[in-house]
């Protein structure tokens, strides 16, 4: 583990027709001093290979070359993003988290693993996902003087299983196999992460148990069926509020009890270190492809990235690639439920306070006594009272902006995309789309907006039927 | 009465004067007088003074060749006045230290019994201020020290400093925070030391030996050895690993070690004491008695019987 090695990491994706390698290939140096640095990927046009050296200590010269003075370490060796993140879990899990982190680093340098992962992302998941110019949506937001932004959709909804969740599930399943764990557990809100996990467990022959809040099981019955069909056991969680936060707590309890045989595939960039970093890295392929595709399509970068934020995985997946590009705006959209003043919402970054939930220090929705409160959103996937610590950090340092839209606005956007583009988006994604109403009028002519179309809406038709009178 | 017990000074915390500011109280409970000969008068003298620190309690027990009985109950289940009564009964029935759980909405380290207790307590309106008021009233009536068991978020909500000064003020002596590991406990330790609260750390069967030693070095009051790989809740038998884990910790440190999680019967308690534990913690079994019976009176009666049966199984 402590041997020094010189790795020359070529950038094989210069052939633009091939998909980019999985994003965490060569992104990190892991010096034994415990400092993490981000290695900038060579831009496709420069054709340079990036060479990284793993030494006992990062020299001052190397450190100054790679550290972005504005944004600090994301995360540091304790898993902190500024004051957020960390590992706030029972002692029983601490060793497993260290083991997981070490496996992650080892695999990031393992070429065979990288090749296997790339192959699965390409042939099984269906990557790369298109960057689609939404012509009629763009026309809709064009102002009377003919000016307006150009809107593109990053089609994560076209992935196998219908959402971005599969990127992380596939990589973590492979990682679990490497760790020799045969039993997989996961939590799920909307069911998309549960379905993705059940899918990869079927694909890799792993035992699969999914924890889902009893309330969520009702509103996402299609996904519950899919999980069972795929061979997973779905355990209803009745404790607490019977929603995502309780399913997560129960999954953590299961992990505490079965940590020696079990890997916990956490579905978002939340939870204790190394999960926020790991899940981000596994989704970062979204942003990497977007950079390449943007270059191909208009010879530049996006101006604004928009994504919905529940735990924050699809948003981090899109944003991460561009965090160091200060000219790219990062916009996250949370769920305002019945309205921010109603007390029934899930707008953690807008209305929350800093605390500790499920292993991480982050913004969260809590009452005066420090108890975690039950959030509300029409979309199960955004119905989480916490948020990934990196989002909390990006908000605090002003690098990313966070807004929220109500259930009503999301339903409008759900209908609108269906009508204008023939794409039925997930209700979660509809929140990002709904924010375009406020965003587009403010943007200069020709601004390039990329919205992460994080999932498709088939799973939401029952809910839509109830609310939309068509 | 023995002179001042020399306090073991731990490298990571400043040496503290033992004996505290509280006057030495007549240790009726720990002499050869059997409990039945204790008079009401001596009991009331005992109640007027404050309890010793957790470390001192363990030192005293060790001198006498005894093992500490440490019950855990959830505050507010079924309600705070029952909790107050329960604390008094536990104290007078043979407990040496009592862990009081602060109910929390998302207790990650707890199994179904304590989860349910927390939910019941929260549903009937139990909150931290209520728990503190209750303690302010009852602690002066108790002879054994109280330690709080709480998750981190309720502490953060108030601010670590404010939390520590509040619990110090009502006479709490110790604190266990199960979701804050060694790496994250700096601010807790700093404030605990400043406010004379002993911060107890946990070690588990999955903790590697080197880490266990670090935890042992940093823990104050005692070291909480978690007996199972899992959450709280009674088990049929005690994990046999505990015997070797106890040996390992005791080779590394002279600090007292108490074993908890899964222990529910006199046989378990006897077995663990026989392996060398300095204290035994029993939680879910007590919580069940209080929360899952038809009436509080019934529960409290059973509490007394149960406590005595556990105490009888210990040296």
Coordinates of C-alpha atoms in Angstrom, one line a residue, chain A residues 237-467:
Chain A
X237 CA -39.7 0.0 7.2
X238 CA -42.4 1.1 9.5
X239 CA -40.4 2.9 12.2
X240 CA -40.2 6.6 12.4
X241 CA -42.0 8.3 9.5
X242 CA -41.7 5.2 7.2
X243 CA -40.0 7.1 4.5
X244 CA -36.5 7.4 3.0
X245 CA -34.7 8.6 6.1
X246 CA -36.1 5.7 8.1
X247 CA -35.1 3.2 5.4
X248 CA -31.6 4.7 5.5
X249 CA -31.5 4.3 9.3
X250 CA -32.6 0.7 9.1
X251 CA -30.1 0.0 6.3
X252 CA -27.4 1.4 8.6
X253 CA -28.6 -0.8 11.4
X254 CA -28.4 -3.9 9.2
X255 CA -24.9 -2.9 8.2
X256 CA -23.9 -2.5 11.8
X257 CA -25.2 -6.0 12.4
X258 CA -23.9 -7.7 9.3
X259 CA -20.8 -5.7 8.4
X260 CA -18.5 -8.6 8.0
X261 CA -20.5 -10.3 5.2
X262 CA -22.4 -7.3 3.8
X263 CA -21.7 -4.3 1.6
X264 CA -24.0 -1.4 1.8
X265 CA -24.6 0.2 -1.5
X266 CA -25.6 3.7 -0.4
X267 CA -27.5 5.4 -3.1
X268 CA -26.5 9.0 -2.9
X269 CA -23.6 11.3 -2.0
X270 CA -24.7 11.3 1.6
X271 CA -23.6 9.1 4.5
X272 CA -20.2 8.7 6.1
X273 CA -16.9 9.0 4.3
X274 CA -16.0 7.5 1.8
X275 CA -19.5 7.3 0.4
X276 CA -20.0 11.0 -0.6
X277 CA -16.7 10.9 -2.5
X278 CA -17.1 7.4 -3.9
X279 CA -20.7 7.9 -5.2
X280 CA -19.7 11.2 -6.7
X281 CA -16.7 9.6 -8.5
X282 CA -19.0 6.9 -9.8
X283 CA -21.4 9.4 -11.2
X284 CA -18.8 11.9 -12.4
X285 CA -18.9 10.2 -15.8
X286 CA -22.1 12.3 -16.4
X287 CA -20.1 15.5 -16.2
X288 CA -17.1 14.2 -18.1
X289 CA -19.3 13.1 -21.0
X290 CA -21.1 16.4 -20.9
X291 CA -17.8 18.3 -21.3
X292 CA -16.9 16.3 -24.3
X293 CA -20.3 16.4 -25.9
X294 CA -20.5 20.2 -25.3
X295 CA -17.2 20.6 -27.1
X296 CA -18.5 18.5 -30.0
X297 CA -21.8 20.3 -30.3
X298 CA -20.9 23.9 -29.8
X299 CA -17.2 24.0 -29.3
X300 CA -17.4 25.3 -25.7
X301 CA -18.6 24.6 -22.2
X302 CA -22.0 24.8 -20.7
X303 CA -22.9 28.1 -19.1
X304 CA -25.3 26.8 -16.6
X305 CA -25.8 23.3 -15.2
X306 CA -29.2 22.5 -13.6
X307 CA -30.0 19.4 -11.6
X308 CA -32.5 18.3 -8.9
X309 CA -31.2 17.7 -5.4
X310 CA -32.5 15.1 -3.0
X311 CA -29.4 13.5 -1.5
X312 CA -27.5 15.1 -4.4
X313 CA -26.0 12.3 -6.5
X314 CA -27.1 13.2 -10.0
X315 CA -26.2 16.9 -9.3
X316 CA -22.8 16.0 -8.1
X317 CA -22.3 13.7 -11.0
X318 CA -23.0 16.5 -13.4
X319 CA -21.3 19.3 -11.4
X320 CA -18.1 17.7 -10.3
X321 CA -16.4 17.9 -13.6
X322 CA -17.0 21.6 -13.7
X323 CA -16.5 22.8 -10.1
X324 CA -13.1 24.2 -11.0
X325 CA -14.5 26.0 -14.1
X326 CA -15.6 29.2 -12.3
X327 CA -17.4 30.4 -15.5
X328 CA -19.9 27.5 -15.3
X329 CA -22.8 28.2 -13.0
X330 CA -24.0 25.2 -10.9
X331 CA -27.7 25.3 -10.0
X332 CA -29.3 22.7 -7.7
X333 CA -33.1 22.5 -7.3
X334 CA -34.7 21.0 -4.2
X335 CA -38.3 20.2 -3.4
X336 CA -40.4 22.9 -1.8
X337 CA -43.3 20.5 -1.4
X338 CA -46.4 22.5 -0.4
X339 CA -44.3 25.6 -0.1
X340 CA -41.3 26.8 1.9
X341 CA -43.5 28.3 4.6
X342 CA -45.8 25.3 4.8
X343 CA -43.5 23.3 6.9
X344 CA -44.1 20.5 4.4
X345 CA -41.1 20.5 2.1
X346 CA -37.7 19.0 1.6
X347 CA -35.7 22.1 0.9
X348 CA -32.8 21.2 3.1
X349 CA -30.2 23.7 1.8
X350 CA -32.7 26.6 1.9
X351 CA -34.4 25.9 5.2
X352 CA -32.2 23.5 7.0
X353 CA -29.6 23.9 9.7
X354 CA -26.2 22.1 10.1
X355 CA -26.3 18.9 12.0
X356 CA -25.4 15.2 11.8
X357 CA -27.6 12.7 10.0
X358 CA -26.7 9.2 8.8
X359 CA -23.0 9.6 9.3
X360 CA -22.4 13.0 7.8
X361 CA -22.3 16.6 9.0
X362 CA -24.5 18.5 6.6
X363 CA -27.5 20.7 6.3
X364 CA -30.6 19.0 7.5
X365 CA -34.2 19.6 8.4
X366 CA -34.6 19.4 12.2
X367 CA -36.9 20.8 14.9
X368 CA -36.0 22.9 17.9
X369 CA -35.0 19.8 19.9
X370 CA -32.6 18.5 17.3
X371 CA -34.9 15.8 16.1
X372 CA -35.0 15.0 12.4
X373 CA -38.3 16.0 10.9
X374 CA -40.3 14.3 8.2
X375 CA -39.9 16.2 5.0
X376 CA -42.5 16.2 2.2
X377 CA -42.2 16.1 -1.5
X378 CA -44.5 14.7 -4.2
X379 CA -41.4 13.0 -5.5
X380 CA -40.1 10.2 -3.2
X381 CA -36.5 10.6 -4.4
X382 CA -36.3 14.2 -3.2
X383 CA -38.1 13.4 0.1
X384 CA -35.0 13.4 2.3
X385 CA -34.4 15.7 5.2
X386 CA -30.6 15.7 4.6
X387 CA -28.3 16.5 1.7
X388 CA -24.9 15.4 0.6
X389 CA -22.1 17.2 2.6
X390 CA -20.4 18.3 -0.6
X391 CA -23.5 20.3 -1.6
X392 CA -23.6 21.9 1.8
X393 CA -20.0 22.9 1.2
X394 CA -20.5 24.2 -2.3
X395 CA -23.4 26.3 -1.0
X396 CA -21.4 27.7 1.9
X397 CA -18.5 28.7 -0.3
X398 CA -20.9 30.2 -2.9
X399 CA -19.7 28.0 -5.7
X400 CA -23.2 26.5 -6.3
X401 CA -26.6 28.0 -6.0
X402 CA -29.6 26.2 -4.6
X403 CA -33.3 27.0 -5.2
X404 CA -36.5 25.0 -4.8
X405 CA -39.8 24.4 -6.5
X406 CA -43.2 23.2 -5.2
X407 CA -45.0 20.0 -6.0
X408 CA -47.4 22.0 -8.2
X409 CA -44.6 23.6 -10.2
X410 CA -42.9 20.2 -10.6
X411 CA -46.1 18.6 -11.9
X412 CA -46.5 21.5 -14.4
X413 CA -42.9 20.8 -15.7
X414 CA -43.7 17.1 -15.8
X415 CA -46.6 17.8 -18.1
X416 CA -44.7 20.4 -20.1
X417 CA -41.7 18.3 -21.1
X418 CA -44.0 15.5 -22.0
X419 CA -45.9 17.8 -24.3
X420 CA -43.0 19.8 -25.8
X421 CA -40.4 17.1 -26.3
X422 CA -42.2 13.8 -26.0
X423 CA -40.1 12.9 -22.9
X424 CA -41.8 11.9 -19.7
X425 CA -39.4 12.9 -17.0
X426 CA -39.3 11.6 -13.4
X427 CA -41.0 13.8 -10.9
X428 CA -37.6 14.4 -9.3
X429 CA -36.2 15.6 -12.6
X430 CA -39.3 17.7 -13.1
X431 CA -38.1 19.9 -10.2
X432 CA -34.9 20.8 -12.2
X433 CA -37.1 21.5 -15.3
X434 CA -39.5 23.6 -13.3
X435 CA -36.7 26.0 -12.3
X436 CA -36.2 26.9 -15.9
X437 CA -39.2 29.1 -15.6
X438 CA -37.3 31.4 -13.2
X439 CA -33.9 30.9 -14.8
X440 CA -34.4 31.3 -18.5
X441 CA -35.7 34.9 -18.5
X442 CA -32.5 36.0 -16.8
X443 CA -30.1 34.4 -19.2
X444 CA -28.3 36.2 -22.0
X445 CA -29.1 35.1 -25.6
X446 CA -27.4 31.9 -26.6
X447 CA -26.5 30.8 -23.1
X448 CA -26.0 27.1 -23.0
X449 CA -28.0 25.4 -20.3
X450 CA -27.6 21.7 -19.5
X451 CA -30.3 20.1 -17.4
X452 CA -29.6 16.7 -16.0
X453 CA -32.6 14.6 -17.1
X454 CA -31.9 12.3 -14.2
X455 CA -34.7 9.8 -14.8
X456 CA -37.8 8.9 -16.7
X457 CA -41.3 9.2 -15.3
X458 CA -42.9 5.8 -16.0
X459 CA -42.7 5.1 -12.3
X460 CA -44.6 8.3 -11.5
X461 CA -47.7 7.8 -13.7
X462 CA -49.8 6.6 -10.7
X463 CA -49.0 9.7 -8.8
X464 CA -49.6 11.9 -11.9
X465 CA -52.9 10.3 -12.5
X466 CA -54.0 11.3 -9.0
X467 CA -52.9 14.9 -9.5

